[in-house]
Amino acid sequence: MAMISPIALLQVPSPTCLSSAKYAQFLSVTTTPTFSPKRTPLTLITTRSAKKPSRLIMGASASSFSADIGAVLSDVSIFTTAGQPVMFKDLWDQNEGIAVVALLRHFGCPCCWELASSLKESKEKFDSSGVKLIAIGIGTPDKARLLAERLPFPMDCLYADPERKAYDVLGLYYGLGRTFFNPASAKVFSRFDALQKAVKNYTIEATPDDRSGVLQQGGMFVFKGKQLLYARKDEGTGDHAPLDDIFEICCKVPVA
């Protein structure tokens, strides 16, 4: 199999996209205080809830997530691979259910095919522990189906967020610098064998028609009901949270 170049991995948007009004709209969002360009340290930080004791959140700043972020996210509408709208609050038990929410970059990102492959391999382990595994990507449902069919990946836990609503609510990183020039993006080359295996049936057709979406970064979140227990924003392309660490966090969640 031919080597995949860094440019192919990241799927460069066309010049017209970079100068479009829609691109400018999302670029302006990254300059607001909520979306700090500073590198987020991997430290443990506590958040407080009016009803429950402090919880630990890794890889997030205290100002990045409010105590009601789960409630805000619950009203966000995305799509199943069949094209049916579904709200976050319907994806898992909003009282005590534990869910791992993995936000991919976009369905045409080879690095995200690698992450999706890892999620699929870990799904049985999470399922057996009572943890709901949810993967979301940028693009329309038909783009999501391309990844699901060709990887393959279970469609019942894959969702499409073409307008990046969840990404905006969670304040995930966006822009040229994060996508192409962040040192964290180089991590993917240490996993090149896994990447090469994951993209065996890859197709560029899974890339969103709106190319501005390829500049979005993803992240990993763990919820118990609406309560956010763990948050990690990807610093750059291919900078994914280790799933073994995520599983360990889920196993330590106290049972009601």
CSV table of C-alpha atoms in Angstrom, one decimal:
chain,number,residue,atom,x,y,z
A,1,MET,CA,0.0,0.0,0.0
A,2,ALA,CA,1.3,3.4,-0.9
A,3,MET,CA,2.4,5.8,1.8
A,4,ILE,CA,-0.1,8.4,2.8
A,5,SER,CA,1.2,12.0,2.8
A,6,PRO,CA,0.5,14.4,5.6
A,7,ILE,CA,-1.6,16.5,3.1
A,8,ALA,CA,-3.8,13.5,2.3
A,9,LEU,CA,-4.2,12.8,6.0
A,10,LEU,CA,-5.5,16.2,6.8
A,11,GLN,CA,-7.6,16.8,3.6
A,12,VAL,CA,-6.8,20.4,2.7
A,13,PRO,CA,-9.8,22.6,2.1
A,14,SER,CA,-9.9,24.5,-1.2
A,15,PRO,CA,-8.8,28.2,-1.3
A,16,THR,CA,-12.4,29.2,-2.0
A,17,CYS,CA,-13.5,27.6,1.3
A,18,LEU,CA,-10.9,29.5,3.3
A,19,SER,CA,-12.1,32.8,2.0
A,20,SER,CA,-15.8,32.0,2.2
A,21,ALA,CA,-18.2,33.8,4.5
A,22,LYS,CA,-19.0,30.5,6.3
A,23,TYR,CA,-15.3,29.9,7.0
A,24,ALA,CA,-14.9,33.4,8.3
A,25,GLN,CA,-17.9,32.9,10.6
A,26,PHE,CA,-16.4,29.8,12.2
A,27,LEU,CA,-12.9,31.3,12.3
A,28,SER,CA,-14.2,34.2,14.3
A,29,VAL,CA,-15.6,31.9,16.9
A,30,THR,CA,-12.2,30.6,17.7
A,31,THR,CA,-11.1,34.1,18.7
A,32,THR,CA,-13.7,34.4,21.5
A,33,PRO,CA,-12.6,33.8,25.1
A,34,THR,CA,-14.4,30.5,25.2
A,35,PHE,CA,-12.1,29.0,22.6
A,36,SER,CA,-8.7,29.8,24.0
A,37,PRO,CA,-5.8,29.2,21.6
A,38,LYS,CA,-3.5,28.3,24.5
A,39,ARG,CA,-2.5,24.6,24.9
A,40,THR,CA,-4.7,22.9,27.5
A,41,PRO,CA,-2.6,21.2,30.2
A,42,LEU,CA,-3.3,17.6,31.0
A,43,THR,CA,-4.0,18.2,34.6
A,44,LEU,CA,-6.8,17.2,36.9
A,45,ILE,CA,-9.3,19.9,37.8
A,46,THR,CA,-12.3,19.7,40.0
A,47,THR,CA,-15.8,21.0,39.1
A,48,ARG,CA,-18.6,21.5,41.6
A,49,SER,CA,-22.2,20.5,41.3
A,50,ALA,CA,-25.0,21.8,43.5
A,51,LYS,CA,-26.2,18.2,44.1
A,52,LYS,CA,-23.1,16.1,44.0
A,53,PRO,CA,-19.5,16.4,45.3
A,54,SER,CA,-16.5,17.5,43.1
A,55,ARG,CA,-15.6,15.4,40.1
A,56,LEU,CA,-12.3,15.2,38.2
A,57,ILE,CA,-12.0,16.5,34.7
A,58,MET,CA,-8.8,15.9,32.8
A,59,GLY,CA,-7.5,18.1,29.9
A,60,ALA,CA,-10.0,21.0,30.5
A,61,SER,CA,-9.8,24.4,32.0
A,62,ALA,CA,-12.1,25.4,34.8
A,63,SER,CA,-13.7,28.1,32.6
A,64,SER,CA,-14.2,25.8,29.6
A,65,PHE,CA,-17.1,23.9,30.9
A,66,SER,CA,-19.9,25.1,33.1
A,67,ALA,CA,-21.6,22.8,35.6
A,68,ASP,CA,-24.7,22.6,33.3
A,69,ILE,CA,-22.8,21.7,30.1
A,70,GLY,CA,-24.4,18.2,30.0
A,71,ALA,CA,-27.9,19.8,30.2
A,72,VAL,CA,-27.0,22.3,27.4
A,73,LEU,CA,-25.6,19.5,25.2
A,74,SER,CA,-28.7,17.3,25.8
A,75,ASP,CA,-30.8,19.6,23.7
A,76,VAL,CA,-28.4,19.5,20.7
A,77,SER,CA,-29.9,17.7,17.7
A,78,ILE,CA,-27.7,15.5,15.4
A,79,PHE,CA,-28.5,12.7,13.0
A,80,THR,CA,-28.4,8.9,12.8
A,81,THR,CA,-26.7,7.2,9.9
A,82,ALA,CA,-30.2,6.7,8.5
A,83,GLY,CA,-30.7,10.5,8.5
A,84,GLN,CA,-33.1,10.6,11.4
A,85,PRO,CA,-32.7,13.6,13.8
A,86,VAL,CA,-31.9,12.6,17.4
A,87,MET,CA,-31.2,14.7,20.5
A,88,PHE,CA,-28.2,14.0,22.8
A,89,LYS,CA,-30.5,13.4,25.7
A,90,ASP,CA,-31.9,10.4,23.9
A,91,LEU,CA,-28.5,8.8,23.3
A,92,TRP,CA,-28.0,7.5,26.9
A,93,ASP,CA,-29.7,7.4,30.3
A,94,GLN,CA,-29.6,11.0,31.4
A,95,ASN,CA,-29.9,10.0,35.1
A,96,GLU,CA,-27.2,7.5,35.8
A,97,GLY,CA,-26.1,6.1,32.5
A,98,ILE,CA,-22.4,6.3,31.7
A,99,ALA,CA,-21.4,7.3,28.1
A,100,VAL,CA,-18.2,7.9,26.3
A,101,VAL,CA,-18.7,10.4,23.5
A,102,ALA,CA,-15.9,10.5,20.9
A,103,LEU,CA,-16.1,13.4,18.6
A,104,LEU,CA,-14.2,12.7,15.4
A,105,ARG,CA,-12.9,15.4,13.0
A,106,HIS,CA,-14.9,14.4,9.9
A,107,PHE,CA,-15.8,11.2,8.2
A,108,GLY,CA,-13.2,11.7,5.4
A,109,CYS,CA,-10.3,12.1,7.9
A,110,PRO,CA,-8.0,9.0,7.8
A,111,CYS,CA,-6.9,9.7,11.3
A,112,CYS,CA,-10.6,9.4,12.3
A,113,TRP,CA,-10.9,6.1,10.5
A,114,GLU,CA,-8.0,4.9,12.7
A,115,LEU,CA,-9.8,6.2,15.9
A,116,ALA,CA,-13.1,4.6,14.7
A,117,SER,CA,-11.3,1.3,14.2
A,118,SER,CA,-9.9,1.5,17.8
A,119,LEU,CA,-13.4,2.4,19.1
A,120,LYS,CA,-14.9,-0.6,17.3
A,121,GLU,CA,-12.2,-3.0,18.8
A,122,SER,CA,-13.0,-1.6,22.3
A,123,LYS,CA,-16.7,-1.5,22.0
A,124,GLU,CA,-17.3,-5.0,23.5
A,125,LYS,CA,-15.2,-4.1,26.5
A,126,PHE,CA,-17.2,-0.9,27.1
A,127,ASP,CA,-20.5,-2.6,26.5
A,128,SER,CA,-19.7,-5.4,29.0
A,129,SER,CA,-19.0,-2.7,31.6
A,130,GLY,CA,-22.3,-1.0,31.0
A,131,VAL,CA,-20.8,2.0,29.2
A,132,LYS,CA,-22.5,3.4,26.1
A,133,LEU,CA,-20.0,4.2,23.3
A,134,ILE,CA,-21.0,7.0,21.0
A,135,ALA,CA,-19.0,8.3,18.0
A,136,ILE,CA,-19.9,11.5,16.2
A,137,GLY,CA,-18.4,13.0,13.1
A,138,ILE,CA,-18.7,16.0,10.9
A,139,GLY,CA,-20.6,15.5,7.6
A,140,THR,CA,-24.0,14.3,6.4
A,141,PRO,CA,-25.5,10.9,7.3
A,142,ASP,CA,-24.5,9.5,3.9
A,143,LYS,CA,-20.9,10.4,4.6
A,144,ALA,CA,-21.2,8.6,8.0
A,145,ARG,CA,-22.6,5.5,6.2
A,146,LEU,CA,-19.5,5.5,3.9
A,147,LEU,CA,-17.2,5.1,7.0
A,148,ALA,CA,-19.6,2.6,8.7
A,149,GLU,CA,-19.8,0.4,5.6
A,150,ARG,CA,-16.2,0.5,4.4
A,151,LEU,CA,-14.3,0.4,7.8
A,152,PRO,CA,-16.7,-1.2,8.9
A,153,PHE,CA,-18.2,0.4,12.0
A,154,PRO,CA,-21.5,-0.3,13.9
A,155,MET,CA,-24.1,2.2,12.7
A,156,ASP,CA,-26.1,2.0,15.9
A,157,CYS,CA,-23.5,4.1,17.7
A,158,LEU,CA,-22.4,6.4,14.9
A,159,TYR,CA,-23.9,9.9,14.4
A,160,ALA,CA,-23.5,12.8,12.1
A,161,ASP,CA,-23.2,16.5,13.1
A,162,PRO,CA,-23.1,18.3,9.8
A,163,GLU,CA,-23.4,21.8,11.3
A,164,ARG,CA,-20.9,21.1,14.1
A,165,LYS,CA,-23.4,22.0,16.8
A,166,ALA,CA,-22.0,19.7,19.5
A,167,TYR,CA,-18.4,20.8,18.6
A,168,ASP,CA,-19.4,24.5,19.1
A,169,VAL,CA,-21.2,23.8,22.4
A,170,LEU,CA,-18.1,21.9,23.7
A,171,GLY,CA,-15.7,24.6,22.4
A,172,LEU,CA,-13.5,22.2,20.5
A,173,TYR,CA,-10.5,23.6,18.6
A,174,TYR,CA,-10.8,24.9,15.1
A,175,GLY,CA,-8.6,26.4,12.5
A,176,LEU,CA,-5.6,26.1,10.2
A,177,GLY,CA,-3.0,26.2,12.9
A,178,ARG,CA,-4.6,23.4,14.9
A,179,THR,CA,-5.1,21.2,11.8
A,180,PHE,CA,-1.7,21.6,10.1
A,181,PHE,CA,0.9,23.2,12.4
A,182,ASN,CA,0.2,21.9,16.0
A,183,PRO,CA,3.0,19.6,17.2
A,184,ALA,CA,0.4,17.2,18.6
A,185,SER,CA,-0.6,16.3,15.0
A,186,ALA,CA,2.7,14.5,14.5
A,187,LYS,CA,1.5,11.8,17.0
A,188,VAL,CA,-0.3,10.0,14.3
A,189,PHE,CA,2.9,8.9,12.6
A,190,SER,CA,3.8,6.8,15.7
A,191,ARG,CA,0.7,4.8,14.9
A,192,PHE,CA,1.2,4.5,11.2
A,193,ASP,CA,0.7,0.7,11.1
A,194,ALA,CA,-2.7,1.0,12.8
A,195,LEU,CA,-3.5,3.9,10.5
A,196,GLN,CA,-2.5,2.0,7.4
A,197,LYS,CA,-4.7,-0.9,8.5
A,198,ALA,CA,-7.7,1.3,9.2
A,199,VAL,CA,-7.7,3.0,5.8
A,200,LYS,CA,-7.5,-0.2,3.8
A,201,ASN,CA,-11.0,0.6,2.3
A,202,TYR,CA,-10.8,4.4,2.8
A,203,THR,CA,-12.5,6.7,0.4
A,204,ILE,CA,-12.1,10.5,0.1
A,205,GLU,CA,-15.8,10.6,-0.8
A,206,ALA,CA,-16.5,10.6,2.9
A,207,THR,CA,-15.1,14.1,3.2
A,208,PRO,CA,-17.8,16.7,3.9
A,209,ASP,CA,-19.0,18.7,1.0
A,210,ASP,CA,-18.6,21.8,3.1
A,211,ARG,CA,-14.8,21.7,3.2
A,212,SER,CA,-14.6,24.2,6.1
A,213,GLY,CA,-15.4,21.3,8.3
A,214,VAL,CA,-12.0,19.7,7.8
A,215,LEU,CA,-10.4,22.4,10.0
A,216,GLN,CA,-12.4,21.1,13.0
A,217,GLN,CA,-10.6,19.1,15.8
A,218,GLY,CA,-12.3,16.5,17.9
A,219,GLY,CA,-12.3,15.4,21.5
A,220,MET,CA,-13.3,12.8,24.0
A,221,PHE,CA,-15.9,13.1,26.8
A,222,VAL,CA,-17.2,10.9,29.6
A,223,PHE,CA,-20.6,11.5,31.1
A,224,LYS,CA,-22.6,10.0,34.0
A,225,GLY,CA,-26.1,11.1,33.2
A,226,LYS,CA,-25.7,14.8,32.4
A,227,GLN,CA,-22.7,15.2,34.6
A,228,LEU,CA,-19.4,15.7,32.8
A,229,LEU,CA,-16.7,13.5,34.4
A,230,TYR,CA,-13.9,13.7,31.8
A,231,ALA,CA,-13.1,16.1,29.0
A,232,ARG,CA,-10.2,16.2,26.6
A,233,LYS,CA,-10.0,18.5,23.5
A,234,ASP,CA,-7.7,17.1,20.8
A,235,GLU,CA,-4.8,19.5,20.4
A,236,GLY,CA,-4.3,18.6,16.8
A,237,THR,CA,-5.1,16.1,14.1
A,238,GLY,CA,-4.7,12.6,15.3
A,239,ASP,CA,-4.2,13.7,18.9
A,240,HIS,CA,-6.6,11.2,20.4
A,241,ALA,CA,-7.2,10.3,24.0
A,242,PRO,CA,-5.9,6.7,24.9
A,243,LEU,CA,-8.9,4.4,25.1
A,244,ASP,CA,-7.3,2.4,27.9
A,245,ASP,CA,-7.3,5.6,30.0
A,246,ILE,CA,-10.9,6.3,29.1
A,247,PHE,CA,-11.9,2.8,30.1
A,248,GLU,CA,-10.1,3.1,33.4
A,249,ILE,CA,-12.0,6.3,34.2
A,250,CYS,CA,-15.3,4.7,33.4
A,251,CYS,CA,-14.5,1.8,35.7
A,252,LYS,CA,-13.8,4.2,38.6
A,253,VAL,CA,-17.2,6.0,38.3
A,254,PRO,CA,-19.1,5.4,41.5
A,255,VAL,CA,-22.3,3.5,41.2
A,256,ALA,CA,-25.4,5.2,42.5
